[in-house]
mmCIF file with all atom_site columns, C-alpha atoms in Angstrom:
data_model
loop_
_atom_site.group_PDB
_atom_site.id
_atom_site.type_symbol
_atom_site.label_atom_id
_atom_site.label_alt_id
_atom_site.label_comp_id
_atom_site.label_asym_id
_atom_site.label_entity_id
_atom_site.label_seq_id
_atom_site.pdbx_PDB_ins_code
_atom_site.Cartn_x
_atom_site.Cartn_y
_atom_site.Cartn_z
_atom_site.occupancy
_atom_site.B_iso_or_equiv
_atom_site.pdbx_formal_charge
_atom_site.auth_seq_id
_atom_site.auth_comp_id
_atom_site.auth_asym_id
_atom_site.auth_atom_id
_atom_site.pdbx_PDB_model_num
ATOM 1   C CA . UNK A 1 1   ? 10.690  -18.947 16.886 1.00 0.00 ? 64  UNK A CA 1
ATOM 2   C CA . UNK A 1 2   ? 8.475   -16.139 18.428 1.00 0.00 ? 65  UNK A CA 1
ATOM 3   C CA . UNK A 1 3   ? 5.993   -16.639 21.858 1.00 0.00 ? 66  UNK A CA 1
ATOM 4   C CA . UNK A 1 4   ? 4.835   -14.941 23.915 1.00 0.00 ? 67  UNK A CA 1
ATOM 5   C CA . UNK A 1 5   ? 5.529   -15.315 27.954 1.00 0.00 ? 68  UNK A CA 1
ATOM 6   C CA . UNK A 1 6   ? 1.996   -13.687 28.932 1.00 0.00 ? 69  UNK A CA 1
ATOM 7   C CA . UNK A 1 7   ? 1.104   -10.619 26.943 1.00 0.00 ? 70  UNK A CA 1
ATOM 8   C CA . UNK A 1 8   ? 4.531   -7.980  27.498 1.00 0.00 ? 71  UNK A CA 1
ATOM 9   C CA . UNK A 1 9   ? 7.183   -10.175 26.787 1.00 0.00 ? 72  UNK A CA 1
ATOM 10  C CA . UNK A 1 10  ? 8.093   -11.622 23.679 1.00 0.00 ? 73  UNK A CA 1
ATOM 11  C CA . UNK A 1 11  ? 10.425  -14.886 23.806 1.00 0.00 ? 74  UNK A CA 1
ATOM 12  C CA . UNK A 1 12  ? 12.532  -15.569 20.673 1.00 0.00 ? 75  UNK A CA 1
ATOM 13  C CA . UNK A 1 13  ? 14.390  -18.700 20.135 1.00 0.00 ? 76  UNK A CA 1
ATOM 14  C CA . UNK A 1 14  ? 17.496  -18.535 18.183 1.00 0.00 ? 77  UNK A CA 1
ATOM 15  C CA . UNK A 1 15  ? 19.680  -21.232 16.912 1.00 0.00 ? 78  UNK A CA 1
ATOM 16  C CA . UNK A 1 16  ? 22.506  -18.990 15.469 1.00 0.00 ? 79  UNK A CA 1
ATOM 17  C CA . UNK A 1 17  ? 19.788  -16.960 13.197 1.00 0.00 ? 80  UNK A CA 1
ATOM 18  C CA . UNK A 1 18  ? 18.976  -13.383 14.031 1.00 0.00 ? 81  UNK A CA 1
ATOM 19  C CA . UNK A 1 19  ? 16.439  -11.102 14.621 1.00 0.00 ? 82  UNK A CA 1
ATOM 20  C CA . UNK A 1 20  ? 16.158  -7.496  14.347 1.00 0.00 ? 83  UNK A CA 1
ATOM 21  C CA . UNK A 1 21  ? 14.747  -5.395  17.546 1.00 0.00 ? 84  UNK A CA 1
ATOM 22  C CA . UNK A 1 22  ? 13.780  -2.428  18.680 1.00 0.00 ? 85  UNK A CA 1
ATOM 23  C CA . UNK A 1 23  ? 16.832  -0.778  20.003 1.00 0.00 ? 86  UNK A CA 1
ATOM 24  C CA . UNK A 1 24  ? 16.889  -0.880  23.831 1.00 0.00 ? 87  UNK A CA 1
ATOM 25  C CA . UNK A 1 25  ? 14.129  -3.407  24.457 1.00 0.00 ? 88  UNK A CA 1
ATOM 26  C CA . UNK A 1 26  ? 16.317  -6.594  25.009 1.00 0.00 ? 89  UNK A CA 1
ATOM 27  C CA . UNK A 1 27  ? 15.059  -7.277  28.799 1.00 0.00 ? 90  UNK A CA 1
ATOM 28  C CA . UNK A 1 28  ? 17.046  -10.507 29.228 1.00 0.00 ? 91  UNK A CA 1
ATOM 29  C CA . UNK A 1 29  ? 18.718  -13.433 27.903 1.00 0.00 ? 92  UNK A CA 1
ATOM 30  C CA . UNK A 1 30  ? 19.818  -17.000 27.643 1.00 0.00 ? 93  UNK A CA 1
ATOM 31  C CA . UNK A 1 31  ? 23.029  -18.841 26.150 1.00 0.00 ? 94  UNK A CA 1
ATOM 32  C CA . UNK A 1 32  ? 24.940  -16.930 23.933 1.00 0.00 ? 95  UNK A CA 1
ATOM 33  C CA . UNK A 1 33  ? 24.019  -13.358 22.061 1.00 0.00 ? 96  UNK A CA 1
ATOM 34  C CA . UNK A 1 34  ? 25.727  -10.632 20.088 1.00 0.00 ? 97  UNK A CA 1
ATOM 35  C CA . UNK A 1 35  ? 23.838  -7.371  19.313 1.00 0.00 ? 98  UNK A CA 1
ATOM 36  C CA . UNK A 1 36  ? 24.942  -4.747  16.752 1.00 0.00 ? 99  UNK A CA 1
ATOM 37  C CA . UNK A 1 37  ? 23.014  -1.338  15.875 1.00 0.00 ? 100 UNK A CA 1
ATOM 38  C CA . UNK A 1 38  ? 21.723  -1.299  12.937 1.00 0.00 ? 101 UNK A CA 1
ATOM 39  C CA . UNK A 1 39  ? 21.787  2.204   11.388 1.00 0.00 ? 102 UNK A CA 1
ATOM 40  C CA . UNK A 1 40  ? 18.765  3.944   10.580 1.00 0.00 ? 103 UNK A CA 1
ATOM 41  C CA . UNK A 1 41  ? 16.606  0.760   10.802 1.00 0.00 ? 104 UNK A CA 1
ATOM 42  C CA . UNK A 1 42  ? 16.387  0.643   6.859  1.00 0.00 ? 105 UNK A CA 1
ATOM 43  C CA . UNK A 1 43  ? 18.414  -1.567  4.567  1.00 0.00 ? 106 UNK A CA 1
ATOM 44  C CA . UNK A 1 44  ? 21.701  -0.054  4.461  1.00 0.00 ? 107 UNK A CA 1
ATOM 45  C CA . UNK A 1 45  ? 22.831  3.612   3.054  1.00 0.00 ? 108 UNK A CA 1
ATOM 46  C CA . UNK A 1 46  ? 19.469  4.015   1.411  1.00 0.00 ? 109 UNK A CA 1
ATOM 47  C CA . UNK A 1 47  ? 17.395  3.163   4.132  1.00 0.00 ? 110 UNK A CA 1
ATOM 48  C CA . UNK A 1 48  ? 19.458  6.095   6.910  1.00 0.00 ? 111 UNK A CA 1
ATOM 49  C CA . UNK A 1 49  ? 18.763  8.589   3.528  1.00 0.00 ? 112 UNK A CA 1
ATOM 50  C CA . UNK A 1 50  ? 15.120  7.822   3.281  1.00 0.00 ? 113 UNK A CA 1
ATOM 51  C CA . UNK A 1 51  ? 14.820  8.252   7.159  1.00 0.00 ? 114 UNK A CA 1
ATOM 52  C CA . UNK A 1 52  ? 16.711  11.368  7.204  1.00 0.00 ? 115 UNK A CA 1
ATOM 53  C CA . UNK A 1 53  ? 14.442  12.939  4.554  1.00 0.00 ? 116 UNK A CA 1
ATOM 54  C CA . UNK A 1 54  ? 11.065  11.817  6.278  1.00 0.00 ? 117 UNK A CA 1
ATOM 55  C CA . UNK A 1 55  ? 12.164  12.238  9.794  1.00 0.00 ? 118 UNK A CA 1
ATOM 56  C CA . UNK A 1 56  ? 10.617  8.515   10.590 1.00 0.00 ? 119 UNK A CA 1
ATOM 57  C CA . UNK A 1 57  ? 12.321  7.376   13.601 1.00 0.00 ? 120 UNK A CA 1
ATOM 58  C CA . UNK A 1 58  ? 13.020  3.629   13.974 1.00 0.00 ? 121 UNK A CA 1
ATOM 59  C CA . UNK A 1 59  ? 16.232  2.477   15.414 1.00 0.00 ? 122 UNK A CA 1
ATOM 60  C CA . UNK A 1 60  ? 16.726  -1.691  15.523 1.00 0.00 ? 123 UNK A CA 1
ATOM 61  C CA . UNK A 1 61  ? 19.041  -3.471  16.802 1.00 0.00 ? 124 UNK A CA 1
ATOM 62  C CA . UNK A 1 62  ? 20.078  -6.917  15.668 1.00 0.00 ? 125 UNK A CA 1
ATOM 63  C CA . UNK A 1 63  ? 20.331  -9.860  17.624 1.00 0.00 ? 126 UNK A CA 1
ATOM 64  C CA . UNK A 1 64  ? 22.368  -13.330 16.600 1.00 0.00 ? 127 UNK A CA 1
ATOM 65  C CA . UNK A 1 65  ? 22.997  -16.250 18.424 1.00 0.00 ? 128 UNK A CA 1
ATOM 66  C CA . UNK A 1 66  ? 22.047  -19.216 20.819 1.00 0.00 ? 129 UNK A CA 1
ATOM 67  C CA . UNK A 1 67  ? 19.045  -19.434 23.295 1.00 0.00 ? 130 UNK A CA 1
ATOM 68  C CA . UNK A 1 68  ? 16.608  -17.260 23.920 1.00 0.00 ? 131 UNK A CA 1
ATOM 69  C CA . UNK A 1 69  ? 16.270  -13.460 24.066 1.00 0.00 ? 132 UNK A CA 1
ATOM 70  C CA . UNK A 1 70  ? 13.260  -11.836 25.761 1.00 0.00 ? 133 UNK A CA 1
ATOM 71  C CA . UNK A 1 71  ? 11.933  -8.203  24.789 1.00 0.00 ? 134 UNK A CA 1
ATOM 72  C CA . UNK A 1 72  ? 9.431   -5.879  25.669 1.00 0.00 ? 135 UNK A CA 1
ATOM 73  C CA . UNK A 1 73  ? 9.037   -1.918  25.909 1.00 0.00 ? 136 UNK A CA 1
ATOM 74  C CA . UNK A 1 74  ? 7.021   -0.173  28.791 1.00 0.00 ? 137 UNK A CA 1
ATOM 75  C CA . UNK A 1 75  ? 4.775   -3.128  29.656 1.00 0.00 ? 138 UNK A CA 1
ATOM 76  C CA . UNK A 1 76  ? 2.854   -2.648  26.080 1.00 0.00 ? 139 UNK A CA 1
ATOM 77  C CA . UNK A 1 77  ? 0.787   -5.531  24.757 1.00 0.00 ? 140 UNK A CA 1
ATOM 78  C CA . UNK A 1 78  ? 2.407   -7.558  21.817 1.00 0.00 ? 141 UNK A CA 1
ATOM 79  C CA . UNK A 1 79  ? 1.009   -8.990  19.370 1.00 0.00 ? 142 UNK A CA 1
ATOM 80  C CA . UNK A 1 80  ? 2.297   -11.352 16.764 1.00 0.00 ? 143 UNK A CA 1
ATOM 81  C CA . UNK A 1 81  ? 1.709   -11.353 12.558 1.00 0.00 ? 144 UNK A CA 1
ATOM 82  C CA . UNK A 1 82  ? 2.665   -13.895 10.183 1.00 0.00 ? 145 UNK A CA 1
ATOM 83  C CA . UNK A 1 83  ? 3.992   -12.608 6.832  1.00 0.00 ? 146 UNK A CA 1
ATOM 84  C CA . UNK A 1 84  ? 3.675   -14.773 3.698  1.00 0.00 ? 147 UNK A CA 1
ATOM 85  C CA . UNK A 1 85  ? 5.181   -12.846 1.591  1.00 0.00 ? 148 UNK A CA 1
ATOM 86  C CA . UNK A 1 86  ? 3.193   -9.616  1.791  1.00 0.00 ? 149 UNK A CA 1
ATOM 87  C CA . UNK A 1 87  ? 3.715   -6.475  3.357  1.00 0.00 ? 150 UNK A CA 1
ATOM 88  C CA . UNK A 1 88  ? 3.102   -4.939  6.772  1.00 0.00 ? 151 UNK A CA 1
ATOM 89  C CA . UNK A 1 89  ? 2.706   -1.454  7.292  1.00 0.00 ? 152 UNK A CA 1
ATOM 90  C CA . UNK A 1 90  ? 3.211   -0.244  11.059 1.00 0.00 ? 153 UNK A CA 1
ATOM 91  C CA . UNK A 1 91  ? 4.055   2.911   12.960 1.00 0.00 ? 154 UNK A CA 1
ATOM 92  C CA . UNK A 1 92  ? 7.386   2.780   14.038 1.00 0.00 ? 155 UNK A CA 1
ATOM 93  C CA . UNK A 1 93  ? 7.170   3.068   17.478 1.00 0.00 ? 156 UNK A CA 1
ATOM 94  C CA . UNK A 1 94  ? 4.561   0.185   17.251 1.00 0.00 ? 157 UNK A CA 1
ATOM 95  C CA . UNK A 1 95  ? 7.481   -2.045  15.941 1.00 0.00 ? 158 UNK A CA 1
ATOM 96  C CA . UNK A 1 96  ? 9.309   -4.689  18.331 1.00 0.00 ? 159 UNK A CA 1
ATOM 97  C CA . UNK A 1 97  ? 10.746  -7.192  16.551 1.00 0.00 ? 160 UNK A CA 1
ATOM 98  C CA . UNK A 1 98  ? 11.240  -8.683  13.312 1.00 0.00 ? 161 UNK A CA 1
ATOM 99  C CA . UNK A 1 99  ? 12.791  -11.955 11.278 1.00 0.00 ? 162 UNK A CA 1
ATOM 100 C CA . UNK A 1 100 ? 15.868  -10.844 10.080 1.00 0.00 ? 163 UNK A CA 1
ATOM 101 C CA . UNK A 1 101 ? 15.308  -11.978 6.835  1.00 0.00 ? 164 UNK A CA 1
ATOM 102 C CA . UNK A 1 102 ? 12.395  -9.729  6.430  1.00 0.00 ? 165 UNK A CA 1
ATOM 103 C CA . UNK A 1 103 ? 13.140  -6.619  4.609  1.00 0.00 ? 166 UNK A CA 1
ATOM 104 C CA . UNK A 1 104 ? 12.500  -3.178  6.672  1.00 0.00 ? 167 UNK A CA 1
ATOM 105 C CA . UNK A 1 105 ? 12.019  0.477   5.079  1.00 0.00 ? 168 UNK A CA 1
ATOM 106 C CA . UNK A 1 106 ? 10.370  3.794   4.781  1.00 0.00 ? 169 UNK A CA 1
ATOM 107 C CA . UNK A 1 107 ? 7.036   4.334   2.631  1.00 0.00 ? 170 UNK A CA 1
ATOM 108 C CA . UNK A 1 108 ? 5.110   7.698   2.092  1.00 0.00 ? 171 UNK A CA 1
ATOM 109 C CA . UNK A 1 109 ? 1.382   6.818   2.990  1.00 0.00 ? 172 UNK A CA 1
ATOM 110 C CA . UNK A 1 110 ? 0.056   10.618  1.692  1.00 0.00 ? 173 UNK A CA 1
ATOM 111 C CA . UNK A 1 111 ? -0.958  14.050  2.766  1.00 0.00 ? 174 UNK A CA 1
ATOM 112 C CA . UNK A 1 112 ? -2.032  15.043  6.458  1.00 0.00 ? 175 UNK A CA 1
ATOM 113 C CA . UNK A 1 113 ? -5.009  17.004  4.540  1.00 0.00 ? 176 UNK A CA 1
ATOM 114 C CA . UNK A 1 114 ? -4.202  19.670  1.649  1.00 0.00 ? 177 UNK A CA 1
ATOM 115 C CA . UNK A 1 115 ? -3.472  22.572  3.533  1.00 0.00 ? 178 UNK A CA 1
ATOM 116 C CA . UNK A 1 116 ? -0.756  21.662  5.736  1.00 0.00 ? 179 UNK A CA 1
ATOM 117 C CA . UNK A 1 117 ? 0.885   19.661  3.235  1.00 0.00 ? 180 UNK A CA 1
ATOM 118 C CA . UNK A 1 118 ? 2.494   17.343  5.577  1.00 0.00 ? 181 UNK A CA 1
ATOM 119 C CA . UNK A 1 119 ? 4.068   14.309  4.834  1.00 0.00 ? 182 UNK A CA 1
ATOM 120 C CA . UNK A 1 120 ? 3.282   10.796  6.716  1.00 0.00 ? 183 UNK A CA 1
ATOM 121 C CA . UNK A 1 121 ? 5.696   7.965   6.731  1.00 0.00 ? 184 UNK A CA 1
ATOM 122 C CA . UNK A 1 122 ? 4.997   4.255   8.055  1.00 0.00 ? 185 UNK A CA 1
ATOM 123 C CA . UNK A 1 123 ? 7.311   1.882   8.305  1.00 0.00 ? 186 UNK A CA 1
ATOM 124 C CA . UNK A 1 124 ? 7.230   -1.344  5.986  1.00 0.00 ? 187 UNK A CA 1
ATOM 125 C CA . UNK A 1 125 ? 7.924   -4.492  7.588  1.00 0.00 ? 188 UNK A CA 1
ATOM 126 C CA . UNK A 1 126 ? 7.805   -6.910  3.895  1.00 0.00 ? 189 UNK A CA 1
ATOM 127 C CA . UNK A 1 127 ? 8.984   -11.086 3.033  1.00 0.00 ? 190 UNK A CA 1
ATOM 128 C CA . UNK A 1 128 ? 7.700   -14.203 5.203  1.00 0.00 ? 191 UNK A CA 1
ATOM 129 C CA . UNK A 1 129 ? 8.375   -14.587 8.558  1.00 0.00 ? 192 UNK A CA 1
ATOM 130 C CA . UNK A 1 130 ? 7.095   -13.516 12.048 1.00 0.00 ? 193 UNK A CA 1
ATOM 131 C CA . UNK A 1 131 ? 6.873   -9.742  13.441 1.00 0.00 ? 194 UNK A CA 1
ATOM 132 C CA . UNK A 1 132 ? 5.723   -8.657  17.136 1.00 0.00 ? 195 UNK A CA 1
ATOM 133 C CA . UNK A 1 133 ? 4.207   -5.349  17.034 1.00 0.00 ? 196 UNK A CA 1
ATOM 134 C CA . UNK A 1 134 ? 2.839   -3.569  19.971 1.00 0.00 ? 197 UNK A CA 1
ATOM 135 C CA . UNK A 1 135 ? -0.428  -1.586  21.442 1.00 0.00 ? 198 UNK A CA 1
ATOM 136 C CA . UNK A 1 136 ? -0.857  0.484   24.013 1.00 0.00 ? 199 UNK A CA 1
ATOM 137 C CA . UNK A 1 137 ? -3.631  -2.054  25.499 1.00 0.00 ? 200 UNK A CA 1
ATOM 138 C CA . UNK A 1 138 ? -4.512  -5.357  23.654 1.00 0.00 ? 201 UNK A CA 1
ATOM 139 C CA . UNK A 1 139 ? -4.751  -4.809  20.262 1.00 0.00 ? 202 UNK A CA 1
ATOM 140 C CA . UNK A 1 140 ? -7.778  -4.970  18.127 1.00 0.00 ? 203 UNK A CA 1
ATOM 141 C CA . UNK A 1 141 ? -7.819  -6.570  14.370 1.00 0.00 ? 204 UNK A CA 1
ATOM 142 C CA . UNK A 1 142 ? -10.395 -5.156  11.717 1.00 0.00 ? 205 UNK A CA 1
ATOM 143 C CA . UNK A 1 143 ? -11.352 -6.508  8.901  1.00 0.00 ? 206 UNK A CA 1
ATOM 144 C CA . UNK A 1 144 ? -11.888 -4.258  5.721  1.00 0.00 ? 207 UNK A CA 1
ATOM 145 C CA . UNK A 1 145 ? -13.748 -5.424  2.973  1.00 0.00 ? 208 UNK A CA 1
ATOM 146 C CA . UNK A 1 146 ? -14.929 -3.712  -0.564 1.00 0.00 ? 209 UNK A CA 1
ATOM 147 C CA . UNK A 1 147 ? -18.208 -2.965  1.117  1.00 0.00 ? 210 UNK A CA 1
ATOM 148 C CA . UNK A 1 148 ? -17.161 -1.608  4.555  1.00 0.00 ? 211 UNK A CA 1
ATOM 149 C CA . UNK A 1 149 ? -14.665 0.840   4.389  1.00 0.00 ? 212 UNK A CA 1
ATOM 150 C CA . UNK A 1 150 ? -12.854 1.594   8.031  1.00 0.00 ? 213 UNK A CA 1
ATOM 151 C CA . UNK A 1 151 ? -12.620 4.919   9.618  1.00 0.00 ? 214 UNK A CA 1
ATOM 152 C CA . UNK A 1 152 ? -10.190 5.528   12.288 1.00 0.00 ? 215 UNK A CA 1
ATOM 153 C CA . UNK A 1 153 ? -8.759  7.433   14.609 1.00 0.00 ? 216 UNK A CA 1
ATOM 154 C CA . UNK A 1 154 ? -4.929  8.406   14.024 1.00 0.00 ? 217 UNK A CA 1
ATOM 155 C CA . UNK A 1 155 ? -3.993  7.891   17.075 1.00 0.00 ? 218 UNK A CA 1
ATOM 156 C CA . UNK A 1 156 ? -5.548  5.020   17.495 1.00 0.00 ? 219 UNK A CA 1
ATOM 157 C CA . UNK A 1 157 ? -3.664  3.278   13.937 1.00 0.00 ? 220 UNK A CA 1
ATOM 158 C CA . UNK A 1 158 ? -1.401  0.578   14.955 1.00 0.00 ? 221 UNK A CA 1
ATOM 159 C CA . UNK A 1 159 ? -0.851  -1.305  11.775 1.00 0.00 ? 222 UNK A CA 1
ATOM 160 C CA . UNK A 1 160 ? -2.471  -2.807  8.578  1.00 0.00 ? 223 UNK A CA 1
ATOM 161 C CA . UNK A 1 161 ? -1.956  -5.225  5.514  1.00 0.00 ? 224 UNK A CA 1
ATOM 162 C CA . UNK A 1 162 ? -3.597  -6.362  2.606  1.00 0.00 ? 225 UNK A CA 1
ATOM 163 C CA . UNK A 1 163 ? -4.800  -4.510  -0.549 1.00 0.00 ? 226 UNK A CA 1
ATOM 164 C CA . UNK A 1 164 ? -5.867  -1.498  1.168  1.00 0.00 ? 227 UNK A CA 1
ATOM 165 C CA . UNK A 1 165 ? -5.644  1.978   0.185  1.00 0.00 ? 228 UNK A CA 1
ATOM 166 C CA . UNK A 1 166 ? -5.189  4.087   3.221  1.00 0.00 ? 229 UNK A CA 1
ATOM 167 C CA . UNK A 1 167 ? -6.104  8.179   2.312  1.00 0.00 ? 230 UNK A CA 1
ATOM 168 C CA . UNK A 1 168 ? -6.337  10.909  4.940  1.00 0.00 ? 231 UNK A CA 1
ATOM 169 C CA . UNK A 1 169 ? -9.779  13.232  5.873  1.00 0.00 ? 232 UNK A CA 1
ATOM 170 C CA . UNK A 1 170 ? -8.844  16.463  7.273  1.00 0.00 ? 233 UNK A CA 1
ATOM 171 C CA . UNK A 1 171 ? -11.648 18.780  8.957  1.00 0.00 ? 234 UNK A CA 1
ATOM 172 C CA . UNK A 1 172 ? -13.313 15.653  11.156 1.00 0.00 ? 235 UNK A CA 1
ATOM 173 C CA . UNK A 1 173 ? -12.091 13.381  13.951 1.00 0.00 ? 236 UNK A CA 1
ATOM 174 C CA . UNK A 1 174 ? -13.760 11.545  16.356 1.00 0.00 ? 237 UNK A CA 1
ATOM 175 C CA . UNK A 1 175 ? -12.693 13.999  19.560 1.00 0.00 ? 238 UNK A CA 1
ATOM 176 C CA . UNK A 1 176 ? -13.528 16.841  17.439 1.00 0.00 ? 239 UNK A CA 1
ATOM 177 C CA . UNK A 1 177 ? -17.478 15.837  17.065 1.00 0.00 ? 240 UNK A CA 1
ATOM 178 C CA . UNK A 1 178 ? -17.325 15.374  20.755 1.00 0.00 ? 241 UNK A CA 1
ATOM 179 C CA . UNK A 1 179 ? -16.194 18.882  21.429 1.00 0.00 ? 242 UNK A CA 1
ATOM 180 C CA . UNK A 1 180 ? -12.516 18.130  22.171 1.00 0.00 ? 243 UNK A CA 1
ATOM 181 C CA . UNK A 1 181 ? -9.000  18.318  21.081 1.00 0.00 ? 244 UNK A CA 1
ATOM 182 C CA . UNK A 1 182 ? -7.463  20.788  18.990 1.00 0.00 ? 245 UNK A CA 1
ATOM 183 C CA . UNK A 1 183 ? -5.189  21.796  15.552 1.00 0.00 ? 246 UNK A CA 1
ATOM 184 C CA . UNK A 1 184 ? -5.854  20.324  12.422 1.00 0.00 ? 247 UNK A CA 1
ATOM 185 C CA . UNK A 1 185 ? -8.107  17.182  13.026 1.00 0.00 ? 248 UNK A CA 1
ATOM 186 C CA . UNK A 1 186 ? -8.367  14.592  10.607 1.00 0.00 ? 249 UNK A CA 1
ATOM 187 C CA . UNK A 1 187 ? -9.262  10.258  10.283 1.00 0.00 ? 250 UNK A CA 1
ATOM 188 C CA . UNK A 1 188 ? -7.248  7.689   8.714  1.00 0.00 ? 251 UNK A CA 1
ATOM 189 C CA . UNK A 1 189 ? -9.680  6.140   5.905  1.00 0.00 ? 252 UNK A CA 1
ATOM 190 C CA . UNK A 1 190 ? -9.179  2.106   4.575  1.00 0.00 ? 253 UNK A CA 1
ATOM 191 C CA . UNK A 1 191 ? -10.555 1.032   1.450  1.00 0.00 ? 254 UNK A CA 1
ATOM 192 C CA . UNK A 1 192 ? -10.356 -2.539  0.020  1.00 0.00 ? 255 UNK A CA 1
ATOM 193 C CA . UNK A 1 193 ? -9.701  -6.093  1.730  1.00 0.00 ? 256 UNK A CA 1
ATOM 194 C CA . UNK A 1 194 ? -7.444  -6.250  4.267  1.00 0.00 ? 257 UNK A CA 1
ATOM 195 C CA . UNK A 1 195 ? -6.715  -6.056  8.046  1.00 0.00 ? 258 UNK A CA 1
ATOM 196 C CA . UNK A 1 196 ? -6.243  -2.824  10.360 1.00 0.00 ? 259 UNK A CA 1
ATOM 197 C CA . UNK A 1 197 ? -4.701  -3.032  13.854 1.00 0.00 ? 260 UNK A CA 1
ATOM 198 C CA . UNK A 1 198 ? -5.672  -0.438  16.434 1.00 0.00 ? 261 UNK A CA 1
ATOM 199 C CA . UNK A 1 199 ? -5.514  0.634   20.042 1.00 0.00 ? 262 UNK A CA 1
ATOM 200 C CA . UNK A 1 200 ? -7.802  1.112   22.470 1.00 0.00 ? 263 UNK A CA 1
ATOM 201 C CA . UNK A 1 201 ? -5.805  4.168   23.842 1.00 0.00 ? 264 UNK A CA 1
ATOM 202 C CA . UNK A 1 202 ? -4.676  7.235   21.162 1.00 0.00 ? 265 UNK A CA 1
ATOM 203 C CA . UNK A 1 203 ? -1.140  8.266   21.001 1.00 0.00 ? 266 UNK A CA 1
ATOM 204 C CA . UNK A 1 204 ? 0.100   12.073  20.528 1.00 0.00 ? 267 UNK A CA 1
ATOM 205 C CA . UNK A 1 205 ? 0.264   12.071  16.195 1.00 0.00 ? 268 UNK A CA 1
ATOM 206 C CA . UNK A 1 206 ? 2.013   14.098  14.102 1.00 0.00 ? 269 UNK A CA 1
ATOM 207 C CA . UNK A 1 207 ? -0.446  16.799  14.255 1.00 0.00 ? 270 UNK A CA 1
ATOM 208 C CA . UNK A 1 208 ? -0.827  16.944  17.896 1.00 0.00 ? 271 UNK A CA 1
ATOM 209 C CA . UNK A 1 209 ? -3.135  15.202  20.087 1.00 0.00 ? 272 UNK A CA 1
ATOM 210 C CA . UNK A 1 210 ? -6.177  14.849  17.982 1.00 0.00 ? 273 UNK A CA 1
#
């Protein structure tokens, strides 16, 4: 069972299930634990192929036993999601922890704009169960309906889930109509029904701080 002890530290308590965690953010413990790497943070061979080819770095960590583990990573703010069967997409470094019986893997999201070609991978966290991802300040939660698409800011993206289809805008950001930032600029655009976590504070992305 997932809670949180104030807003930084998740507590999960385990009655000899498991749960898989980002690697290195086990902060303490209770009763009895065993933790094993998990390699490449995908479901076995095919997930450390797909990770080699996309260069998406996630390494968990899996944690079995009795009591209860706590975790957090650089004081960020954690939020929890409930799964019922559907699928979370999340940047990797955005993920903390994770039911274990909730399958984990790689999927291509599109294009960082035509002319660089670049690919973009998110993470998939998909089955029913509870997952704590985290923000760099509390989170925010959008909703994204049919009639209100949802611009944002790359390095702002946190998460999302529902039937959205995510596509990329190169040539605009935000900090490039205000005068700042630099290489190839471009927005993150949602279309459908669904929900999009963001940040108040923007991460460097793929294409540079943007």
């Amino acid at each position: 069972m997932f809670r949180l002890q104030g807003s930084k530290v998740l507590a999960v308590g385990m009655t000899g299930d498991a749960v898989k965690a980002k690697n290195g953010s086990m902060v303490a413990y209770d009763g009895r634990m065993d933790f094993k790497k998990l390699s490449g943070g995908g479901e076995g061979l095919r997930g450390m192929v797909t990770r080699r080819i996309t260069g998406e770095q996630m390494t968990l960590m899996e944690v079995k036993g009795e009591g209860t583990c706590y975790f957090a990573d650089r004081a960020s703010e954690i939020n929890l999601v409930a799964l019922h069967g559907d699928k979370l997409y999340v940047e990797s470094s955005n993920l903390l922890c994770a039911e274990a019986s909730l399958r984990t893997g790689t999927s291509f999201t599109g294009l960082r704009g035509g002319a660089s070609g670049t690919g973009l991978f998110t993470t998939t966290v998909e089955g029913s169960g509870q997952v704590a991802i985290m923000s760099d300040g509390p989170a925010v939660v959008l909703r994204v309906t049919p009639q209100y698409p949802l611009s944002v800011d790359p390095g702002a993206y946190v998460a999302h889930q529902g039937g959205l289809r995510q596509t990329f805008q190169s040539g605009v950001s935000f900090r490039t109509l205000l005068g700042e930032g630099g290489g190839e600029a471009f927005q993150i655009r949602f279309e459908g029904d669904g929900l999009v976590y963001v940040q108040p504070s923007e991460r460097n992305t793929v294409g540079g701080e943007v």
